[in-house]
Amino acid sequence: MHTQVLVVGAGNAGMSAAVAAKERGAQVVIIEKAPREHRGGNSALTGHMRLPYEGIEDLVPLVPNMSEQEIRHMAEHMARKRYLVADFYDDVMRVTDGRSDPDLLEIVVTQAYPTARWMRDMGHEWVPSYANPVSANVVSFNGGGYGLQERWFAVAERMGIPIHYGTAATELLEDDMGRVTGVRALTPQGYRIFRAKAVIMACGGFESNAEMRARYLGPGWDTVKMRGVPFNTGEGLRMALEIGALPAGSWSSCHASPQDLNRPPFGLPALAKLGDEWNRYSYPFGIMVNVHGRRFVDEGETWRGLTYAKTGRAVLAQPQGVAFQIFDAKCRRLDVIRDYERATGAKANSLEGLAEQLGVAPKGLVETVREFNAAVQPGEFNPFALDGKRAVGITPPKSNWALTVDTPPFEGFPVCCGITFTFGGLRINTKAQVVHVMDRPIPGLYAVGEMMGGLWHWNYPSGSGMAAGSVFGRIAGTTAAQEAVG
Ligand SMILES: Cc1cc2nc3c(=O)[nH]c(=O)nc-3n(C[C@H](O)[C@H](O)[C@H](O)COP(=O)(O)OP(=O)(O)OC[C@H]3O[C@@H](n4cnc5c(N)ncnc54)[C@H](O)[C@@H]3O)c2cc1C
């Protein structure tokens, strides 16, 4: 099989690349490891794509059929009236301790909005999601990531881009000049060679590979539950490293968030279209303790979207790798415990009773709550803003949304660490070309999406993965098409 541009992996990054390459006149083929019924990648499990906007007028073109009344309502209720390119840049730099690659990040933040408009032109749609407290993402994909991916597949079909499902790339092929000339792949009918003038690798990180998790992330990570699909087992990274690709970014860290203790071991797109019911993201409004009843993070450090990706790691570090989110009746009354309808949990009229049901040390919990309540400062609670209502003089402090825990019934929810995706990847240049350890691009090879390294270190702002995947997917597709056709 010969083509001009071969895309490996049909997630959002791969689909953006394939469609951009086809738009530029290239002949494009996609190979995808998952069977057709489980297609979509982690991208199909998402909700948001982080976008800068100068005001509601930038969001309206992304959301079809909004009435004047709906636009007015949204403008009044958005937690952030504007979110500038500089805010996006600063958020990433802040949560990564300034370690994000400035050149790649600059491209992501400046191109995220134009790329969303390009996606809109391709038929994608957004819906308002401003009603979610502590989220800076004020629009989300219509139909979630599942809807997004189904639209990408429809676009690909319309444009005549074939997708070979159940086909896993296993090896990159090179000529004597070190140019990548295609891949060897395992198909349902056995091994097959796919030749191409340009290969765009978009086949995810190594989050679904227990051996690689233990090797790179450290002890305990082999046993964590996965939020994502079981297909991203890191062979794309391995194949590229084998031909001299330069690793980049944080190979020892990942995105991991608090998840229901009883969540299944992995996610699948077919289940995601029903909504993700396992996230336990209301912790900024309560307190989070370990089995000894002790707090271990500032639950209200900042917007939830800037803390959740590092909170899974903090949970894993606790005894037995579990933690407990504790709320009192005020939180129910204020309606800030969202999407916990089917959560594993317990309810009791006393803290001792709750602790016993949860398996938390009762004395520890009671002491922690007493100390916490005494540290809560006066101030107005506002779940839609960084309200500065703090608990001070304790370790750790709580910087926002500090409500006393004193009104029964009390509720508690056990959580574990769920890995979302890994941060370690390949060094790419600003054209998405993979860089060789000899510090020059590997001819014919591109990497996008979770495979590109350098943007995220230890933490990550929600919605940024889809932004980076779309932006660099589009760049890779455009450049690869120029290379292959030109
Ligand atoms: C539950 C969940 C929720 C998330 N929510 C958000 C969100 O709201 N916003 C956000 O920005 N990010 C979110 N993320 C992160 C986001 O999913 C990723 O950043 C993004 O999907 C990366 O896109 P991708 O195309 O690189 O990877 P994927 O979408 O995972 O695509 C990779 C594809 O490659 C295929 N593949 C793997 N190995 C091979 C092989 N050897 N050969 C061929 N194909 C292969 C896989 O089957 C898969 O289809 C979430 C992740 C999860 C798991």
XYZ file of C-alpha atoms and ligand atoms in Angstrom:
539
model
C 0.000 0.000 0.000
C 1.377 3.416 -1.051
C 0.076 6.838 -0.059
C 1.411 10.362 0.221
C 0.560 11.020 3.878
C 0.062 8.209 6.369
C -1.519 9.084 9.721
C -1.037 6.636 12.594
C -3.868 6.936 15.138
C -7.377 8.332 14.650
C -7.778 10.518 17.746
C -8.395 14.241 17.508
C -4.745 15.020 16.675
C -4.609 12.390 13.923
C -7.964 13.393 12.457
C -6.987 17.087 12.463
C -3.764 16.157 10.668
C -5.468 13.880 8.135
C -8.143 16.419 7.245
C -5.628 19.284 6.976
C -3.398 17.190 4.698
C -6.327 16.192 2.506
C -7.440 19.818 2.313
C -3.992 20.594 0.882
C -4.496 18.043 -1.873
C -2.561 15.088 -0.463
C -3.604 11.489 -0.740
C -4.123 10.431 2.902
C -4.541 7.073 4.649
C -5.155 6.531 8.374
C -4.341 3.383 10.319
C -5.988 2.910 13.710
C -5.264 0.190 16.247
C -8.745 0.044 17.801
C -11.519 -1.889 16.107
C -14.147 0.303 14.465
C -16.638 -0.109 17.338
C -14.100 1.310 19.815
C -12.689 4.071 17.591
C -12.198 7.614 18.841
C -9.184 7.356 21.186
C -9.000 9.341 24.404
C -10.278 12.253 22.338
C -13.726 10.660 22.311
C -13.809 10.798 26.128
C -13.206 14.531 26.435
C -15.452 17.537 26.967
C -13.555 20.751 26.330
C -10.918 22.400 24.227
C -9.316 25.356 25.997
C -9.737 28.487 23.903
C -8.783 32.088 24.405
C -11.604 34.579 23.740
C -11.819 38.331 24.028
C -15.524 38.278 24.800
C -18.726 36.457 24.071
C -18.552 37.633 20.444
C -15.668 35.179 19.880
C -17.692 32.274 21.258
C -20.944 32.894 19.432
C -19.610 31.767 16.015
C -18.654 28.388 17.542
C -22.129 27.713 18.955
C -24.767 27.246 16.266
C -28.269 28.662 16.578
C -27.942 30.745 19.748
C -30.827 33.145 20.184
C -30.255 36.752 21.281
C -31.695 35.814 24.654
C -29.330 32.849 25.057
C -26.358 35.002 24.106
C -27.338 37.603 26.709
C -27.809 34.910 29.362
C -24.453 33.354 28.592
C -22.695 36.742 28.608
C -24.110 37.458 32.065
C -23.301 34.061 33.586
C -19.835 33.208 32.228
C -17.377 32.890 35.126
C -14.703 34.566 32.987
C -15.913 37.251 30.625
C -12.730 37.023 28.625
C -9.803 34.678 28.567
C -6.949 36.128 26.575
C -4.110 34.437 24.698
C -1.823 35.768 27.438
C -4.036 34.212 30.151
C -3.802 30.822 28.443
C -0.014 31.157 28.128
C 0.338 32.253 31.761
C -1.894 29.445 33.062
C 0.235 26.805 31.346
C 3.478 28.384 32.525
C 2.109 28.757 36.069
C 0.982 25.145 36.465
C 4.149 23.770 34.835
C 6.471 25.937 36.956
C 7.628 27.732 33.816
C 8.862 24.521 32.180
C 6.578 24.392 29.161
C 8.424 24.818 25.846
C 7.822 28.537 25.109
C 7.960 28.204 21.312
C 5.507 25.309 21.112
C 3.244 26.854 23.738
C 3.155 30.184 21.915
C 1.855 28.352 18.852
C -0.802 26.482 20.854
C -2.187 29.575 22.560
C -2.157 31.812 19.477
C -3.535 29.159 17.124
C -6.158 27.546 19.385
C -8.894 29.996 18.462
C -8.197 30.157 14.681
C -7.988 26.359 14.700
C -11.371 26.117 16.437
C -12.812 28.375 13.728
C -11.295 26.056 11.098
C -12.885 23.100 12.893
C -16.191 24.947 12.932
C -15.865 25.411 9.149
C -15.373 21.642 8.941
C -18.712 21.115 10.690
C -17.758 20.962 14.391
C -20.039 22.519 16.978
C -19.733 23.773 20.539
C -22.336 24.283 23.269
C -22.251 26.624 26.278
C -20.968 25.070 29.522
C -20.623 28.130 31.702
C -22.918 26.689 34.413
C -20.105 24.486 35.726
C -18.525 26.028 38.845
C -14.738 26.469 38.954
C -14.290 25.799 35.256
C -12.704 28.334 32.938
C -13.918 26.399 29.903
C -17.124 28.171 29.003
C -17.966 26.167 25.884
C -17.639 22.432 25.282
C -17.923 20.129 22.278
C -21.490 19.438 21.251
C -21.971 15.759 22.144
C -18.684 15.840 24.096
C -15.531 14.350 22.629
C -17.633 11.485 21.328
C -19.638 13.920 19.210
C -16.427 15.589 18.052
C -14.861 12.330 16.942
C -18.022 11.152 15.174
C -18.000 14.439 13.253
C -14.309 13.945 12.371
C -15.080 10.469 11.017
C -17.947 11.883 8.941
C -15.636 14.583 7.552
C -13.005 11.966 6.686
C -15.579 9.827 4.910
C -16.875 12.825 2.986
C -13.328 13.747 1.918
C -12.468 10.183 0.921
C -9.863 9.429 3.598
C -9.763 5.667 4.225
C -9.292 4.393 7.792
C -7.877 0.915 8.388
C -9.195 -0.218 11.783
C -7.680 -2.959 13.940
C -4.322 -1.995 12.421
C -1.435 -1.224 14.778
C 1.821 0.309 13.588
C 4.713 -1.725 14.957
C 7.808 -0.341 13.228
C 8.941 2.750 11.337
C 10.644 2.100 7.993
C 13.610 4.213 6.861
C 15.776 4.459 3.763
C 19.572 4.708 3.778
C 19.363 8.494 4.077
C 17.416 8.225 7.326
C 14.153 9.317 5.683
C 11.019 7.676 7.030
C 9.295 5.826 4.212
C 6.359 4.184 5.947
C 5.416 1.771 8.700
C 5.057 -1.929 9.253
C 1.699 -2.648 10.849
C -0.177 -5.606 12.271
C -3.585 -5.865 10.598
C -6.353 -8.454 11.218
C -4.881 -10.308 8.189
C -1.275 -10.215 9.433
C 1.654 -7.867 8.902
C 1.467 -5.328 6.098
C 3.711 -2.520 4.864
C 2.206 0.969 4.467
C 4.538 3.161 2.373
C 4.221 6.948 2.504
C 6.142 10.112 1.665
C 5.296 11.477 5.112
C 4.220 9.690 8.303
C 2.332 11.565 11.014
C 2.468 9.745 14.339
C -0.632 10.490 16.421
C -0.954 7.302 18.429
C -0.989 8.619 21.997
C 1.206 8.238 25.057
C 2.009 5.192 27.193
C -0.714 5.575 29.816
C -2.275 2.197 28.963
C 0.980 0.272 29.387
C 1.499 -0.864 33.011
C 5.139 -1.801 32.430
C 6.014 1.612 30.961
C 4.039 3.399 33.701
C 6.076 1.653 36.391
C 9.310 2.231 34.457
C 8.856 5.951 33.815
C 6.342 7.226 36.391
C 7.542 5.114 39.299
C 6.340 2.577 41.849
C 2.585 2.241 42.229
C 1.708 3.644 38.815
C 1.455 0.165 37.291
C -1.625 -0.502 39.428
C -3.602 2.711 38.873
C -6.864 2.765 36.972
C -6.973 4.336 33.539
C -9.494 6.955 32.594
C -8.756 6.461 28.932
C -8.817 3.814 26.227
C -6.651 0.687 26.580
C -4.994 1.216 23.169
C -2.375 3.861 23.969
C 0.418 1.491 24.948
C 3.361 3.608 23.880
C 4.577 1.728 20.822
C 4.528 4.900 18.727
C 6.994 6.478 21.132
C 9.111 3.321 21.252
C 9.238 3.053 17.428
C 10.337 6.658 17.095
C 12.965 6.388 19.854
C 14.348 3.309 18.092
C 15.190 5.355 15.005
C 16.803 8.151 17.013
C 13.936 10.519 17.890
C 14.818 12.876 20.733
C 12.657 12.439 23.839
C 11.202 15.633 25.283
C 9.116 16.801 28.191
C 8.377 15.173 31.478
C 8.632 11.387 31.145
C 8.204 10.947 34.901
C 4.872 12.762 35.200
C 1.388 12.526 33.847
C -2.151 13.833 34.078
C -4.011 11.956 36.840
C -7.126 13.006 38.693
C -9.384 11.866 41.571
C -11.768 9.154 40.430
C -14.503 7.104 42.051
C -12.906 4.205 43.933
C -15.041 1.767 41.947
C -14.471 3.163 38.488
C -13.771 0.496 35.835
C -10.123 -0.211 34.930
C -10.306 1.764 31.633
C -12.644 3.882 29.519
C -14.145 3.317 26.076
C -15.786 5.773 23.667
C -19.014 3.756 23.528
C -19.430 4.305 27.282
C -18.296 7.933 27.144
C -21.230 8.972 25.015
C -23.322 8.298 28.112
C -21.192 10.852 30.026
C -18.251 10.381 32.373
C -19.809 9.546 35.740
C -16.545 8.618 37.506
C -14.837 12.001 37.882
C -14.900 13.301 41.462
C -14.148 16.959 40.889
C -16.151 18.791 43.561
C -13.273 18.565 46.069
C -12.571 22.349 45.950
C -15.747 22.873 48.008
C -15.085 20.323 50.743
C -12.047 18.843 52.393
C -10.072 15.806 51.296
C -8.516 13.455 53.872
C -6.574 10.191 53.887
C -7.359 7.015 55.889
C -5.884 8.694 58.970
C -8.372 11.534 58.583
C -5.600 14.011 57.664
C -5.799 16.632 54.905
C -2.959 16.598 52.386
C -3.669 19.244 49.665
C -5.002 22.794 49.409
C -8.330 21.748 47.918
C -9.140 25.323 46.877
C -5.709 26.369 45.622
C -7.161 27.820 42.399
C -9.603 26.951 39.591
C -10.314 23.238 39.616
C -9.164 22.983 35.998
C -5.679 24.012 37.127
C -5.377 21.555 40.032
C -7.233 18.329 39.162
C -4.504 16.946 36.888
C -1.959 16.872 39.726
C -4.421 15.792 42.422
C -4.488 12.152 41.279
C -0.773 11.919 42.048
C -1.402 13.388 45.525
C -4.114 10.772 46.152
C -1.841 7.931 45.000
C 0.804 9.099 47.475
C -1.579 8.569 50.422
C -1.645 5.324 52.457
C -3.392 2.606 50.386
C -3.607 5.103 47.493
C -7.044 6.325 48.563
C -8.565 9.556 49.802
C -11.987 10.693 50.961
C -13.833 13.831 49.890
C -15.905 15.151 52.799
C -18.809 17.585 52.476
C -21.490 18.821 54.836
C -25.132 19.625 54.125
C -24.306 23.238 53.150
C -22.584 21.953 50.019
C -25.722 20.087 48.972
C -27.826 23.153 49.641
C -25.447 25.294 47.565
C -25.531 22.667 44.796
C -21.761 22.423 44.453
C -21.489 18.626 44.585
C -21.946 18.024 40.874
C -22.130 14.721 38.960
C -21.950 12.538 42.101
C -25.378 10.956 41.553
C -23.980 7.439 41.323
C -20.853 7.957 43.393
C -19.523 5.394 45.833
C -20.009 7.027 49.209
C -21.520 7.201 52.667
C -23.750 9.577 54.602
C -24.098 10.027 58.370
C -25.340 12.466 60.952
C -22.021 12.518 62.777
C -18.421 12.718 61.611
C -17.567 9.625 63.698
C -20.349 7.681 62.009
C -19.203 8.816 58.578
C -15.584 7.906 59.344
C -16.583 4.419 60.459
C -18.579 3.775 57.320
C -15.733 5.013 55.107
C -12.929 3.210 56.942
C -11.274 6.493 58.023
C -9.808 6.907 61.529
C -12.706 8.646 63.400
C -10.461 10.500 65.864
C -8.275 11.810 63.058
C -11.233 13.063 61.040
C -12.872 14.771 64.010
C -9.593 16.496 64.963
C -8.948 17.590 61.381
C -12.426 19.043 61.004
C -12.196 20.866 64.358
C -8.873 22.386 63.370
C -10.118 23.213 59.872
C -13.334 24.860 61.051
C -11.392 27.055 63.468
C -9.134 28.182 60.606
C -11.951 29.224 58.233
C -11.987 32.976 57.675
C -15.100 35.091 57.226
C -15.973 36.075 53.659
C -18.498 35.479 50.949
C -18.536 32.049 49.337
C -18.804 32.148 45.524
C -18.323 28.896 43.581
C -18.072 30.778 40.262
C -15.081 32.903 41.257
C -11.775 32.619 43.088
C -13.546 33.907 46.188
C -10.549 34.134 48.521
C -12.587 32.589 51.332
C -9.720 30.890 53.092
C -8.689 28.624 55.925
C -5.361 29.858 57.300
C -2.864 28.909 59.977
C -3.169 25.193 59.207
C -1.147 22.836 57.036
C -2.090 22.674 54.260
C -4.116 25.896 54.084
C -7.196 26.236 51.902
C -7.038 29.267 49.588
C -10.609 29.516 48.269
C -14.097 28.159 48.947
C -13.362 27.293 52.605
C -16.704 26.437 54.189
C -16.848 25.032 57.710
C -17.741 21.338 57.880
C -20.351 21.451 60.623
C -23.845 20.829 59.263
C -25.158 17.258 59.187
C -25.756 15.098 57.344
C -22.122 14.686 56.349
C -21.197 12.918 53.143
C -17.960 11.190 52.180
C -16.734 9.806 48.862
C -13.701 7.502 48.543
C -11.488 8.284 45.558
C -8.474 6.751 43.865
C -5.966 8.011 41.310
C -7.004 7.645 37.667
C -4.357 8.248 35.009
C -5.517 10.318 32.040
C -2.453 10.555 29.815
C 1.329 10.721 30.014
C 3.381 13.872 29.462
C 6.623 12.395 28.091
C 6.901 12.579 24.313
C 9.087 13.396 21.349
C 10.834 16.663 20.600
C 9.169 18.330 17.631
C 9.955 21.632 15.962
C 7.392 24.330 15.220
C 6.353 22.468 12.031
C 5.626 19.296 14.064
C 8.619 17.509 12.521
C 10.248 15.017 14.879
C 13.755 16.047 15.875
C 16.591 13.489 15.817
C 19.083 13.156 18.687
C 21.550 14.699 16.207
C 19.432 17.852 16.453
C 17.916 17.899 12.970
C 14.444 16.925 11.769
C 13.923 13.283 10.830
C 12.802 13.613 7.194
C 9.270 12.402 6.613
C 8.339 12.030 10.305
C 5.868 14.138 12.318
C 4.405 13.668 15.820
C 1.311 15.284 17.292
C -1.139 15.020 20.176
C -0.071 13.147 23.261
C 3.049 12.003 21.384
C 4.607 15.453 21.324
C 6.645 16.239 24.400
C 7.526 19.498 26.088
C 4.244 21.245 26.818
C 3.159 19.696 30.132
C 5.238 19.114 33.269
C 3.734 17.723 36.491
C 0.483 19.582 35.920
C -1.716 20.819 33.133
C -4.690 23.190 32.586
C -7.913 21.376 31.621
C -8.818 21.430 27.943
C -5.260 22.037 26.742
C -4.656 18.556 25.302
C -7.375 18.928 22.726
C -6.186 22.430 21.871
C -2.596 21.234 21.363
C -3.771 18.186 19.380
C -5.912 20.218 17.015
C -3.359 22.992 16.552
C -0.335 20.779 15.910
C -2.407 18.167 14.075
C -3.443 20.836 11.607
C 0.138 22.137 11.309
C 1.533 18.623 10.761
C -1.097 17.814 8.135
C -0.429 21.042 6.272
C 3.365 20.673 6.341
C 3.330 16.963 5.532
C 1.046 17.599 2.550
C 3.394 20.288 1.261
C 6.295 17.875 1.648
C 4.496 14.935 0.065
C 2.676 16.707 -2.762
C 5.128 19.513 -3.442
C -11.487 10.532 30.314
C -10.659 11.609 29.660
C -11.154 12.906 29.609
C -10.407 13.909 29.020
N -10.938 15.162 28.924
C -10.276 16.122 28.251
C -10.882 17.379 27.978
O -12.045 17.639 28.311
N -10.149 18.293 27.291
C -8.862 18.040 26.855
O -8.247 18.909 26.248
N -8.293 16.852 27.066
C -8.967 15.890 27.731
N -8.381 14.662 27.900
C -7.043 14.442 27.301
C -7.219 14.220 25.799
O -7.963 13.056 25.619
C -5.891 14.104 25.054
O -5.077 15.201 25.315
C -6.153 14.032 23.548
O -7.193 13.159 23.279
C -4.936 13.580 22.808
O -5.298 13.328 21.472
P -4.516 12.246 20.646
O -5.126 12.272 19.284
O -3.055 12.455 20.793
O -4.794 10.859 21.401
P -6.001 9.819 21.308
O -7.292 10.516 21.115
O -5.878 8.916 22.456
O -5.714 9.043 19.949
C -4.666 8.114 19.810
C -5.143 7.024 18.875
O -4.037 6.219 18.480
C -4.446 4.866 18.444
N -3.255 4.020 18.531
C -2.525 3.718 19.629
N -1.475 2.946 19.287
C -1.536 2.776 17.944
C -0.743 2.065 16.988
N 0.366 1.399 17.349
N -1.099 2.101 15.683
C -2.226 2.762 15.275
N -3.031 3.434 16.144
C -2.675 3.450 17.458
C -5.404 4.738 19.601
O -6.255 3.638 19.457
C -6.148 6.075 19.531
O -7.301 5.998 18.731
C -9.115 13.625 28.483
C -8.627 12.322 28.522
C -9.389 11.317 29.103
C -8.834 9.926 29.126
